[in-house]
Tab-separated table of C-alpha atoms in Angstrom:
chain	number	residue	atom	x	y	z
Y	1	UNK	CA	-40.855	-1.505	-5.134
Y	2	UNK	CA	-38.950	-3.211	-2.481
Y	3	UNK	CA	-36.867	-5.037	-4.664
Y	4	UNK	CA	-35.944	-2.443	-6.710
Y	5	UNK	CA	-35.252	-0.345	-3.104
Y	6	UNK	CA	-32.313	-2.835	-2.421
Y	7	UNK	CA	-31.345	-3.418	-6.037
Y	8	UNK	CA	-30.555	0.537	-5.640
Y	9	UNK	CA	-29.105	0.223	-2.191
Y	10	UNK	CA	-26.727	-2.528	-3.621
Y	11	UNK	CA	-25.812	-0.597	-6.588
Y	12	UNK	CA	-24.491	2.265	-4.507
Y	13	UNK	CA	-23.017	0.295	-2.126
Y	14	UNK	CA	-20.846	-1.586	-4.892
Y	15	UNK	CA	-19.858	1.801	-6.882
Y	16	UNK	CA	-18.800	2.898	-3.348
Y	17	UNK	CA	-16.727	-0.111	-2.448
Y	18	UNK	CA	-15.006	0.256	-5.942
Y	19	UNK	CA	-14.395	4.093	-5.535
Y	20	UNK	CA	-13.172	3.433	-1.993
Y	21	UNK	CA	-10.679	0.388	-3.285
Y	22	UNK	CA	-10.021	2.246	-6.518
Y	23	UNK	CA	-5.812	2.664	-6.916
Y	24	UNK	CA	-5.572	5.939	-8.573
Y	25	UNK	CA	-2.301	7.060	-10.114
Y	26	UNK	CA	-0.268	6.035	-13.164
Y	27	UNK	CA	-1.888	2.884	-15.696
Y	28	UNK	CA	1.153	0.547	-14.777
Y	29	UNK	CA	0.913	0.814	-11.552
Y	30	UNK	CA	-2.731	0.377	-11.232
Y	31	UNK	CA	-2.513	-2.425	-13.117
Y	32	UNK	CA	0.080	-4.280	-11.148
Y	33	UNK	CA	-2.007	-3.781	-8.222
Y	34	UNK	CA	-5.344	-4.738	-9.795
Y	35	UNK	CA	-3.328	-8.061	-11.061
Y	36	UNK	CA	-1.841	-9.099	-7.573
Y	37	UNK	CA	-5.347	-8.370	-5.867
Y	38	UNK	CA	-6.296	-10.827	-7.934
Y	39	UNK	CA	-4.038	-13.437	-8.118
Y	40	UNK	CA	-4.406	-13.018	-4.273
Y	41	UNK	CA	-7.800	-13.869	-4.483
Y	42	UNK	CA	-7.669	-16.885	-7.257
Y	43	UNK	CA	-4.963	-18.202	-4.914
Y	44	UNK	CA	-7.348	-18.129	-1.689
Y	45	UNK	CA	-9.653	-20.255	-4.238
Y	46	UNK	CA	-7.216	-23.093	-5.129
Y	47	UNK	CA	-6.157	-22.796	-1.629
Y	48	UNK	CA	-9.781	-23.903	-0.543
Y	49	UNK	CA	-8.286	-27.635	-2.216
Y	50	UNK	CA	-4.941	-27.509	-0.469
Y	51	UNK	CA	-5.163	-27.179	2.814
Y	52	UNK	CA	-5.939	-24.839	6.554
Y	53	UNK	CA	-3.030	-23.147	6.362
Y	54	UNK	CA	-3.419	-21.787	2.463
Y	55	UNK	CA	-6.760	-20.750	3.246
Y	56	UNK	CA	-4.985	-18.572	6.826
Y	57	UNK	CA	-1.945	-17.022	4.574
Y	58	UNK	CA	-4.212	-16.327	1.547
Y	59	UNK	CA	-6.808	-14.835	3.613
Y	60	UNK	CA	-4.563	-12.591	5.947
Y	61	UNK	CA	-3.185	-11.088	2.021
Y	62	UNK	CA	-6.074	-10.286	0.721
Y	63	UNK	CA	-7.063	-8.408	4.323
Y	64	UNK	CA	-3.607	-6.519	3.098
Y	65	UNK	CA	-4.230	-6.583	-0.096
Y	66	UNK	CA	-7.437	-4.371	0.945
Y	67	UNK	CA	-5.348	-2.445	3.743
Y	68	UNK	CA	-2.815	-1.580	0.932
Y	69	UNK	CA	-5.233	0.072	-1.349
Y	70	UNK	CA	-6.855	2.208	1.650
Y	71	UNK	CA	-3.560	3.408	2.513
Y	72	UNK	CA	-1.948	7.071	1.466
Y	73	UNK	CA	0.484	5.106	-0.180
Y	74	UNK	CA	2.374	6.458	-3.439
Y	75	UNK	CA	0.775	4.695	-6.287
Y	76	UNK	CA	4.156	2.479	-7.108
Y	77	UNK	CA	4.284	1.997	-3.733
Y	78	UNK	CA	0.768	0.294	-3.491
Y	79	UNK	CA	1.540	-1.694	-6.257
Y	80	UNK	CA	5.121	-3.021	-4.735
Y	81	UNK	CA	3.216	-3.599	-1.417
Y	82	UNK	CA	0.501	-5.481	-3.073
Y	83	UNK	CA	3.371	-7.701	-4.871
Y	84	UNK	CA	5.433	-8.761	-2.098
Y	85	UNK	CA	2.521	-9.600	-0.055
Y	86	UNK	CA	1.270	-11.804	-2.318
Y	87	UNK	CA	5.116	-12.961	-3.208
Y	88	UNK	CA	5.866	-13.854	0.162
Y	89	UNK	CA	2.653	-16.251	1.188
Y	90	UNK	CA	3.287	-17.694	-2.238
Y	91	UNK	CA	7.370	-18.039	-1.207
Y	92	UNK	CA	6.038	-19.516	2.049
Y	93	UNK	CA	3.895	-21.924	0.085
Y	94	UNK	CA	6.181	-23.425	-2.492
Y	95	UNK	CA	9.002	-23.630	0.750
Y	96	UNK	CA	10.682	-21.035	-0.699
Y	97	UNK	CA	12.483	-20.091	2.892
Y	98	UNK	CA	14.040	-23.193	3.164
Y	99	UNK	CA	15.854	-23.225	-0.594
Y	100	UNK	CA	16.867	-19.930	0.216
Y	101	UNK	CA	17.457	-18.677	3.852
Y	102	UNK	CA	18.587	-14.783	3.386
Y	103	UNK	CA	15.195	-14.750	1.158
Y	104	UNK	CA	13.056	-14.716	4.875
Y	105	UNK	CA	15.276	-11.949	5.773
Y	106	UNK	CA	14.334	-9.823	3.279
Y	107	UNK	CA	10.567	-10.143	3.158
Y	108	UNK	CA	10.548	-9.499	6.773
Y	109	UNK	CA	12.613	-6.118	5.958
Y	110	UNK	CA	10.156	-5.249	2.943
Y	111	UNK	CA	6.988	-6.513	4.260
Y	112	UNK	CA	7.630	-5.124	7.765
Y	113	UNK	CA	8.896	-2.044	6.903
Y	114	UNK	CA	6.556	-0.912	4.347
Y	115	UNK	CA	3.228	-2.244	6.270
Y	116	UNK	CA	4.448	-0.074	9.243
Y	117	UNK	CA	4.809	2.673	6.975
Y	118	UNK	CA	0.991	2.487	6.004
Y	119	UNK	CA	0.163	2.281	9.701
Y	120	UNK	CA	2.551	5.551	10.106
Y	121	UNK	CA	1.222	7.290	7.595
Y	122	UNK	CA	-2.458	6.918	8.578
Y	123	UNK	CA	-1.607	7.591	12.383
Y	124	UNK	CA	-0.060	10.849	11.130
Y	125	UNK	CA	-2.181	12.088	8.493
Y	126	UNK	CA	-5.176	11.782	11.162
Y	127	UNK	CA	-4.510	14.088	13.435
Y	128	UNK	CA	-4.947	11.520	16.141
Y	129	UNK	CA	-1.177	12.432	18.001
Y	130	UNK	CA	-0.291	15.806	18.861
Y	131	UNK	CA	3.099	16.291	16.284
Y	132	UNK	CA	4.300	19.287	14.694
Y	133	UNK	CA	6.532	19.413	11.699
Y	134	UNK	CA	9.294	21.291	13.414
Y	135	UNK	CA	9.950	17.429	14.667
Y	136	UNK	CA	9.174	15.752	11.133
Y	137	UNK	CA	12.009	13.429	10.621
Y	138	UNK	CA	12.775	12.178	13.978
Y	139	UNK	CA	9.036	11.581	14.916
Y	140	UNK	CA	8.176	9.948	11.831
Y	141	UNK	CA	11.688	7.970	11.954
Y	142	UNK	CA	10.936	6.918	15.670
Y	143	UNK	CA	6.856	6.229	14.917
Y	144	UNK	CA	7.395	3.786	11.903
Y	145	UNK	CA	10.008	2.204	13.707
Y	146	UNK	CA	7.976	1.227	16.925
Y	147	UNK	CA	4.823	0.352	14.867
Y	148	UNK	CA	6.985	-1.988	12.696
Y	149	UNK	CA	8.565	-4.001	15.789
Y	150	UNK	CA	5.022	-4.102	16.743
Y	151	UNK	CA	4.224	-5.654	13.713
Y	152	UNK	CA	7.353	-8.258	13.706
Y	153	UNK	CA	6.078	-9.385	17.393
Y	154	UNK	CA	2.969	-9.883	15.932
Y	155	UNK	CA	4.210	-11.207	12.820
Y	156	UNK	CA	6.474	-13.995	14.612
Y	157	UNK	CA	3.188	-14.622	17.169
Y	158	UNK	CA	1.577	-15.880	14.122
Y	159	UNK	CA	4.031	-17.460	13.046
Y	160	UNK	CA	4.284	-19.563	16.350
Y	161	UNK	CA	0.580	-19.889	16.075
Y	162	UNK	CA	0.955	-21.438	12.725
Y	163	UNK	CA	3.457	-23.572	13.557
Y	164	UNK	CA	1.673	-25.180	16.719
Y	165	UNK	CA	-1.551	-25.454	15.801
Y	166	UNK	CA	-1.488	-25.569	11.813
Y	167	UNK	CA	1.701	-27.237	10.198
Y	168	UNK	CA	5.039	-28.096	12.050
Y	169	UNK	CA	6.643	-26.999	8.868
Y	170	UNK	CA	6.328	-23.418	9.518
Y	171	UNK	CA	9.604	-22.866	10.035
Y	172	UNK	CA	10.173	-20.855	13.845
Y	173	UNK	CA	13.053	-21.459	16.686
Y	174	UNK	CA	15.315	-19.150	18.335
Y	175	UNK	CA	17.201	-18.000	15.266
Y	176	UNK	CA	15.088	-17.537	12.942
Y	177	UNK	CA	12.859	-15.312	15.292
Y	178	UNK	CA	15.352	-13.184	16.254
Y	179	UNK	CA	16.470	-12.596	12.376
Y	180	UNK	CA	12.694	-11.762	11.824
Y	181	UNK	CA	12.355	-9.511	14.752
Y	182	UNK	CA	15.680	-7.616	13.696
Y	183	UNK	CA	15.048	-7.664	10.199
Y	184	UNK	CA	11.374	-6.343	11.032
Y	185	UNK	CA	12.690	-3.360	12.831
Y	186	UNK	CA	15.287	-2.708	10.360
Y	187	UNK	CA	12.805	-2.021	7.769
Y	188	UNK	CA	10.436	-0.099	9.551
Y	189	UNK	CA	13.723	1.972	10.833
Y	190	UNK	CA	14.451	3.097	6.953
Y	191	UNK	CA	10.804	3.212	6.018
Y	192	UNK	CA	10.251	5.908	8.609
Y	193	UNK	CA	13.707	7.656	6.834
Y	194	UNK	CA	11.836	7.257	3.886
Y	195	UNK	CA	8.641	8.161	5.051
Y	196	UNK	CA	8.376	11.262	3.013
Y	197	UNK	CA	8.686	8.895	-0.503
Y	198	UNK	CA	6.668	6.623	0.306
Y	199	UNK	CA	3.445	7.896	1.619
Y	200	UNK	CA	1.105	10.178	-0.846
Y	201	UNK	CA	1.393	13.756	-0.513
Y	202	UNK	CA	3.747	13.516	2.633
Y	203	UNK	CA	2.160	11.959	5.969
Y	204	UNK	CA	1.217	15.137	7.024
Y	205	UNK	CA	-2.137	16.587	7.386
């Protein structure tokens, strides 16, 4: 009895976790995302033979990869986001940055500005600040912005982190920091302006 007791238990909890993680929306979308989950995940498997920091970058994408499909994103959305995520660890992987220089910029725009607009988007639909739509564009505008240079300090942190204590290769220094950081709040800056588009049903309660 006690064994079928947990067998239960664990069958609920799995149809739960797959309802929760579920991307709902149109077929082609769903299964873009579904592909680059896993691809992320078969990539954090090979990266197990490779070396520390492929198991890190891997990891920290599929903890995105499962932020992305809890988020109110648009379906198309969710399915870019889960795309460039995994396109920019595996960019960072095959030195990708270093063949092509502008190509760091614009992850750091993408990536930035569309994580901040999950983080936006959340905050908003929550209820946990006190907004009002008579201030819809401006506070969204000014709330996606600040989360996403959040994110690029965070983002270059790690980064440093990386560099220091994992692989000198990862590439960090004045320059490129400040690219990141700008580029960062750059995309957060027209994610908020596109807040509307991007986040299901609006980002408001």
């Amino acid at each position: 009895m006690a064994a079928e007791a947990n067998a239960s238990r664990a069958a609920r909890l799995w149809q739960e976790a797959v309802r929760t993680l579920r991307v709902d929306g149109p077929l082609p979308a769903r299964l873009i995302a579904d592909a680059a989950a896993l691809l992320t995940l078969l990539s954090l498997i090979l990266g197990l033979w490779d070396s520390g920091v492929a198991v890190a970058l891997y990891s920290l994408v599929l903890l995105g990869q499962t932020v992305v499909r809890l988020a109110p994103l648009r379906t198309p959305v969710q399915a870019g986001t889960a795309v460039i995520l995994l396109a920019a660890a595996w960019a960072a992987m095959l030195d990708a940055y270093h063949l092509i220089p502008w190509l760091d910029l614009v992850v750091h725009v993408v990536a930035t500005g569309l994580l901040a607009a999950i983080g936006a988007g959340a905050l908003l639909r929550s209820g946990w600040l006190q907004t009002s739509r008579t201030a819809t564009r401006a506070g969204q505008t000014l709330l996606t912005a600040g989360l996403g240079a959040l994110l690029a300090v965070l983002w270059e942190i790690g980064e440093w982190f990386g560099h220091t204590l994992l692989d000198p290769a990862i590439q960090v220094g004045y320059g490129d920091t400040v690219g990141d950081l700008a580029a960062g709040v750059l995309g957060a800056l027209l994610a908020g302006l596109m807040l509307d588009r991007l986040v299901k049903d609006g980002p408001w309660p």
